[in-house]
CSV table of N, CA, C and O in Angstrom, one decimal:
chain,number,residue,atom,x,y,z
T,1,MET,N,7.7,-14.8,24.5
T,1,MET,CA,6.8,-13.8,25.0
T,1,MET,C,5.4,-14.2,24.9
T,1,MET,O,5.0,-15.0,24.0
T,2,GLN,N,4.6,-13.7,25.8
T,2,GLN,CA,3.2,-14.0,25.8
T,2,GLN,C,2.4,-12.8,25.2
T,2,GLN,O,2.7,-11.7,25.4
T,3,SER,N,1.4,-13.1,24.4
T,3,SER,CA,0.6,-12.1,23.8
T,3,SER,C,-0.2,-11.3,24.8
T,3,SER,O,-0.7,-11.9,25.8
T,4,TYR,N,-0.3,-10.0,24.7
T,4,TYR,CA,-1.0,-9.2,25.5
T,4,TYR,C,-2.5,-9.3,25.1
T,4,TYR,O,-2.8,-9.1,23.9
T,5,SER,N,-3.4,-9.5,26.0
T,5,SER,CA,-4.8,-9.8,25.6
T,5,SER,C,-5.5,-8.5,25.1
T,5,SER,O,-6.5,-8.6,24.4
T,6,ASN,N,-5.1,-7.3,25.5
T,6,ASN,CA,-5.6,-6.1,25.0
T,6,ASN,C,-7.1,-6.0,25.1
T,6,ASN,O,-7.8,-5.9,24.1
T,7,VAL,N,-7.7,-6.1,26.3
T,7,VAL,CA,-9.1,-6.2,26.5
T,7,VAL,C,-9.9,-5.2,25.8
T,7,VAL,O,-10.9,-5.4,25.2
T,8,ASN,N,-9.5,-3.9,25.9
T,8,ASN,CA,-10.2,-2.8,25.2
T,8,ASN,C,-9.9,-2.6,23.8
T,8,ASN,O,-10.6,-1.8,23.1
T,9,GLY,N,-8.9,-3.3,23.3
T,9,GLY,CA,-8.6,-3.2,21.8
T,9,GLY,C,-7.9,-2.0,21.4
T,9,GLY,O,-7.8,-1.7,20.2
T,10,ASN,N,-7.4,-1.2,22.3
T,10,ASN,CA,-6.8,0.1,21.9
T,10,ASN,C,-5.3,0.3,22.4
T,10,ASN,O,-4.8,1.4,22.5
T,11,SER,N,-4.7,-0.8,22.8
T,11,SER,CA,-3.3,-0.7,23.4
T,11,SER,C,-2.3,-0.9,22.3
T,11,SER,O,-2.5,-1.6,21.3
T,12,ASN,N,-1.2,-0.2,22.5
T,12,ASN,CA,0.0,-0.4,21.6
T,12,ASN,C,0.9,-1.6,22.1
T,12,ASN,O,1.8,-1.9,21.4
T,13,VAL,N,0.6,-2.2,23.2
T,13,VAL,CA,1.3,-3.3,23.7
T,13,VAL,C,0.9,-4.6,22.9
T,13,VAL,O,-0.3,-4.8,22.8
T,14,GLU,N,1.9,-5.3,22.4
T,14,GLU,CA,1.6,-6.5,21.7
T,14,GLU,C,1.9,-7.8,22.5
T,14,GLU,O,1.2,-8.8,22.4
T,15,ALA,N,3.0,-7.8,23.3
T,15,ALA,CA,3.4,-8.9,24.0
T,15,ALA,C,4.2,-8.5,25.2
T,15,ALA,O,4.7,-7.4,25.3
T,16,TYR,N,4.4,-9.5,26.1
T,16,TYR,CA,5.2,-9.2,27.3
T,16,TYR,C,5.8,-10.5,27.9
T,16,TYR,O,5.3,-11.6,27.5
T,17,GLU,N,6.8,-10.3,28.7
T,17,GLU,CA,7.4,-11.5,29.4
T,17,GLU,C,7.8,-11.0,30.8
T,17,GLU,O,8.4,-10.0,31.0
T,18,ILE,N,7.4,-11.8,31.7
T,18,ILE,CA,7.6,-11.5,33.2
T,18,ILE,C,8.7,-12.3,33.7
T,18,ILE,O,8.8,-13.5,33.6
T,19,GLY,N,9.6,-11.6,34.4
T,19,GLY,CA,10.7,-12.3,35.1
T,19,GLY,C,10.5,-11.9,36.6
T,19,GLY,O,9.7,-11.2,37.0
T,20,ASP,N,11.4,-12.5,37.4
T,20,ASP,CA,11.3,-12.2,38.9
T,20,ASP,C,11.4,-10.7,39.2
T,20,ASP,O,10.7,-10.2,40.0
T,21,THR,N,12.4,-10.0,38.6
T,21,THR,CA,12.6,-8.6,38.9
T,21,THR,C,12.4,-7.7,37.7
T,21,THR,O,13.0,-6.6,37.7
T,22,TYR,N,11.7,-8.1,36.7
T,22,TYR,CA,11.5,-7.3,35.5
T,22,TYR,C,10.3,-7.7,34.7
T,22,TYR,O,9.7,-8.8,34.9
T,23,ILE,N,9.9,-6.9,33.8
T,23,ILE,CA,9.0,-7.2,32.7
T,23,ILE,C,9.5,-6.6,31.4
T,23,ILE,O,10.0,-5.5,31.4
T,24,GLU,N,9.4,-7.4,30.4
T,24,GLU,CA,9.8,-7.0,29.1
T,24,GLU,C,8.5,-6.8,28.3
T,24,GLU,O,7.6,-7.6,28.3
T,25,VAL,N,8.5,-5.7,27.5
T,25,VAL,CA,7.3,-5.3,26.8
T,25,VAL,C,7.6,-5.1,25.3
T,25,VAL,O,8.6,-4.4,25.0
T,26,LYS,N,6.8,-5.6,24.4
T,26,LYS,CA,6.9,-5.3,23.0
T,26,LYS,C,5.8,-4.5,22.6
T,26,LYS,O,4.6,-4.9,22.8
T,27,PHE,N,6.1,-3.4,21.9
T,27,PHE,CA,5.0,-2.5,21.4
T,27,PHE,C,4.9,-2.7,19.9
T,27,PHE,O,5.8,-3.1,19.3
T,28,GLY,N,3.7,-2.3,19.4
T,28,GLY,CA,3.4,-2.4,18.0
T,28,GLY,C,4.3,-1.4,17.3
T,28,GLY,O,4.7,-0.4,17.8
T,29,GLY,N,4.6,-1.8,16.0
T,29,GLY,CA,5.4,-0.9,15.2
T,29,GLY,C,6.9,-1.0,15.4
T,29,GLY,O,7.6,-0.2,14.8
T,30,THR,N,7.4,-1.8,16.2
T,30,THR,CA,8.8,-2.0,16.5
T,30,THR,C,9.2,-3.4,16.8
T,30,THR,O,8.3,-4.1,17.3
T,31,ALA,N,10.3,-3.8,16.4
T,31,ALA,CA,10.8,-5.2,16.7
T,31,ALA,C,11.5,-5.2,18.1
T,31,ALA,O,11.8,-6.3,18.6
T,32,ARG,N,11.7,-4.1,18.6
T,32,ARG,CA,12.4,-4.0,19.9
T,32,ARG,C,11.5,-4.4,21.1
T,32,ARG,O,10.3,-4.3,21.0
T,33,THR,N,12.2,-4.9,22.1
T,33,THR,CA,11.5,-5.1,23.4
T,33,THR,C,12.2,-4.2,24.4
T,33,THR,O,13.3,-3.9,24.3
T,34,TYR,N,11.4,-3.8,25.4
T,34,TYR,CA,11.8,-2.9,26.4
T,34,TYR,C,11.8,-3.6,27.7
T,34,TYR,O,10.7,-4.1,28.1
T,35,ARG,N,12.9,-3.6,28.4
T,35,ARG,CA,12.9,-4.3,29.7
T,35,ARG,C,12.9,-3.2,30.8
T,35,ARG,O,13.7,-2.3,30.9
T,36,TYR,N,11.8,-3.3,31.7
T,36,TYR,CA,11.7,-2.5,32.8
T,36,TYR,C,12.0,-3.3,34.0
T,36,TYR,O,11.3,-4.3,34.3
T,37,SER,N,13.0,-2.9,34.8
T,37,SER,CA,13.5,-3.7,35.9
T,37,SER,C,13.3,-3.0,37.2
T,37,SER,O,13.1,-1.8,37.2
T,38,TYR,N,13.5,-3.7,38.3
T,38,TYR,CA,13.6,-3.1,39.6
T,38,TYR,C,14.6,-1.9,39.6
T,38,TYR,O,14.4,-0.9,40.2
T,39,GLY,N,15.7,-2.2,39.0
T,39,GLY,CA,16.8,-1.2,39.0
T,39,GLY,C,16.5,0.0,38.1
T,39,GLY,O,16.9,1.1,38.4
T,40,SER,N,15.8,-0.2,37.0
T,40,SER,CA,15.6,1.0,36.1
T,40,SER,C,14.3,1.7,36.4
T,40,SER,O,14.2,2.9,36.2
T,41,ALA,N,13.2,1.0,36.8
T,41,ALA,CA,11.9,1.6,36.9
T,41,ALA,C,11.4,1.6,38.4
T,41,ALA,O,10.4,2.3,38.7
T,42,GLY,N,12.0,0.7,39.2
T,42,GLY,CA,11.6,0.6,40.6
T,42,GLY,C,10.6,-0.6,40.8
T,42,GLY,O,9.8,-0.9,39.9
T,43,MET,N,10.7,-1.2,41.9
T,43,MET,CA,10.0,-2.4,42.2
T,43,MET,C,8.5,-2.2,42.2
T,43,MET,O,7.7,-3.0,41.6
T,44,VAL,N,8.0,-1.1,42.7
T,44,VAL,CA,6.6,-0.8,42.8
T,44,VAL,C,6.0,-0.7,41.4
T,44,VAL,O,5.0,-1.3,41.1
T,45,HIS,N,6.7,0.0,40.5
T,45,HIS,CA,6.2,0.1,39.1
T,45,HIS,C,6.2,-1.2,38.4
T,45,HIS,O,5.3,-1.6,37.7
T,46,VAL,N,7.3,-1.9,38.5
T,46,VAL,CA,7.4,-3.2,37.8
T,46,VAL,C,6.3,-4.2,38.3
T,46,VAL,O,5.7,-4.9,37.4
T,47,GLU,N,6.1,-4.3,39.6
T,47,GLU,CA,5.1,-5.2,40.1
T,47,GLU,C,3.7,-4.7,39.6
T,47,GLU,O,2.9,-5.6,39.2
T,48,ALA,N,3.4,-3.5,39.5
T,48,ALA,CA,2.2,-3.0,39.0
T,48,ALA,C,2.0,-3.3,37.5
T,48,ALA,O,0.9,-3.7,37.1
T,49,MET,N,3.1,-3.2,36.8
T,49,MET,CA,3.0,-3.5,35.4
T,49,MET,C,2.8,-5.0,35.1
T,49,MET,O,2.1,-5.4,34.2
T,50,LYS,N,3.4,-5.8,36.0
T,50,LYS,CA,3.2,-7.3,35.9
T,50,LYS,C,1.7,-7.6,36.0
T,50,LYS,O,1.1,-8.4,35.3
T,51,GLU,N,1.0,-7.0,37.0
T,51,GLU,CA,-0.4,-7.2,37.2
T,51,GLU,C,-1.2,-6.7,36.1
T,51,GLU,O,-2.2,-7.4,35.6
T,52,LEU,N,-0.9,-5.6,35.5
T,52,LEU,CA,-1.7,-5.0,34.4
T,52,LEU,C,-1.5,-5.9,33.2
T,52,LEU,O,-2.4,-6.1,32.4
T,53,ALA,N,-0.3,-6.4,33.0
T,53,ALA,CA,0.0,-7.3,31.8
T,53,ALA,C,-0.9,-8.6,31.9
T,53,ALA,O,-1.5,-9.0,30.9
T,54,LYS,N,-1.0,-9.1,33.1
T,54,LYS,CA,-1.8,-10.3,33.3
T,54,LYS,C,-3.3,-10.1,33.1
T,54,LYS,O,-4.0,-10.9,32.6
T,55,GLN,N,-3.7,-8.9,33.5
T,55,GLN,CA,-5.1,-8.5,33.3
T,55,GLN,C,-5.4,-8.1,31.9
T,55,GLN,O,-6.6,-8.2,31.5
T,56,GLY,N,-4.4,-7.8,31.1
T,56,GLY,CA,-4.7,-7.4,29.7
T,56,GLY,C,-5.3,-6.0,29.5
T,56,GLY,O,-5.9,-5.7,28.5
T,57,HIS,N,-5.1,-5.2,30.5
T,57,HIS,CA,-5.8,-3.9,30.5
T,57,HIS,C,-5.0,-2.8,31.2
T,57,HIS,O,-4.5,-3.0,32.4
T,58,GLY,N,-4.7,-1.7,30.6
T,58,GLY,CA,-4.0,-0.6,31.2
T,58,GLY,C,-2.5,-0.5,31.2
T,58,GLY,O,-2.0,0.5,31.7
T,59,LEU,N,-1.9,-1.5,30.6
T,59,LEU,CA,-0.4,-1.5,30.7
T,59,LEU,C,0.2,-0.4,29.9
T,59,LEU,O,1.1,0.4,30.4
T,60,ASN,N,-0.2,-0.1,28.7
T,60,ASN,CA,0.4,1.0,27.9
T,60,ASN,C,0.2,2.3,28.6
T,60,ASN,O,1.1,3.1,28.6
T,61,SER,N,-1.0,2.6,29.1
T,61,SER,CA,-1.3,3.8,29.8
T,61,SER,C,-0.4,4.0,31.0
T,61,SER,O,0.2,5.1,31.2
T,62,TYR,N,-0.2,2.9,31.7
T,62,TYR,CA,0.6,3.0,32.9
T,62,TYR,C,2.0,3.3,32.6
T,62,TYR,O,2.7,4.2,33.2
T,63,ILE,N,2.5,2.7,31.6
T,63,ILE,CA,3.9,2.9,31.1
T,63,ILE,C,4.1,4.4,30.7
T,63,ILE,O,5.0,5.0,31.1
T,64,MET,N,3.2,4.9,29.9
T,64,MET,CA,3.3,6.2,29.4
T,64,MET,C,3.2,7.3,30.5
T,64,MET,O,3.9,8.3,30.5
T,65,LYS,N,2.4,7.0,31.5
T,65,LYS,CA,2.2,8.0,32.6
T,65,LYS,C,3.3,7.9,33.7
T,65,LYS,O,3.6,8.9,34.4
T,66,ASN,N,3.9,6.7,33.9
T,66,ASN,CA,4.8,6.5,35.1
T,66,ASN,C,6.2,6.1,34.8
T,66,ASN,O,7.1,6.5,35.6
T,67,VAL,N,6.5,5.4,33.7
T,67,VAL,CA,7.9,4.9,33.5
T,67,VAL,C,8.3,5.0,32.1
T,67,VAL,O,9.2,4.2,31.7
T,68,CYS,N,7.8,5.8,31.3
T,68,CYS,CA,8.0,5.9,29.9
T,68,CYS,C,9.5,5.6,29.5
T,68,CYS,O,9.7,4.8,28.6
T,69,TYR,N,10.4,6.3,30.1
T,69,TYR,CA,11.8,6.1,29.7
T,69,TYR,C,12.6,5.4,30.7
T,69,TYR,O,13.8,5.4,30.7
T,70,GLY,N,11.9,4.6,31.6
T,70,GLY,CA,12.5,3.9,32.7
T,70,GLY,C,13.0,2.5,32.3
T,70,GLY,O,13.0,1.6,33.2
T,71,TYR,N,13.2,2.3,31.1
T,71,TYR,CA,13.6,0.9,30.7
T,71,TYR,C,15.1,0.8,30.7
T,71,TYR,O,15.9,1.8,30.6
T,72,GLU,N,15.6,-0.4,30.8
T,72,GLU,CA,17.1,-0.6,30.8
T,72,GLU,C,17.7,-1.0,29.5
T,72,GLU,O,18.9,-0.8,29.3
T,73,LYS,N,16.9,-1.5,28.6
T,73,LYS,CA,17.5,-1.9,27.3
T,73,LYS,C,16.4,-1.8,26.3
T,73,LYS,O,15.2,-1.8,26.6
């Protein structure tokens, strides 16, 4: 997994991994990773999350507002 740069310093996201049709996210305070895939969260959301992860800004907020429980594992 790649460390999330957390530009503003206030995100609960610690790390992420990008695949062709998914993004896996690790949040602080848990050892679990959450996989958001095209099938579970939708292509539009997953692609938006990939871009936010690369930018290091806004990923946690996006997840909470749009796909909170849309993970597959």
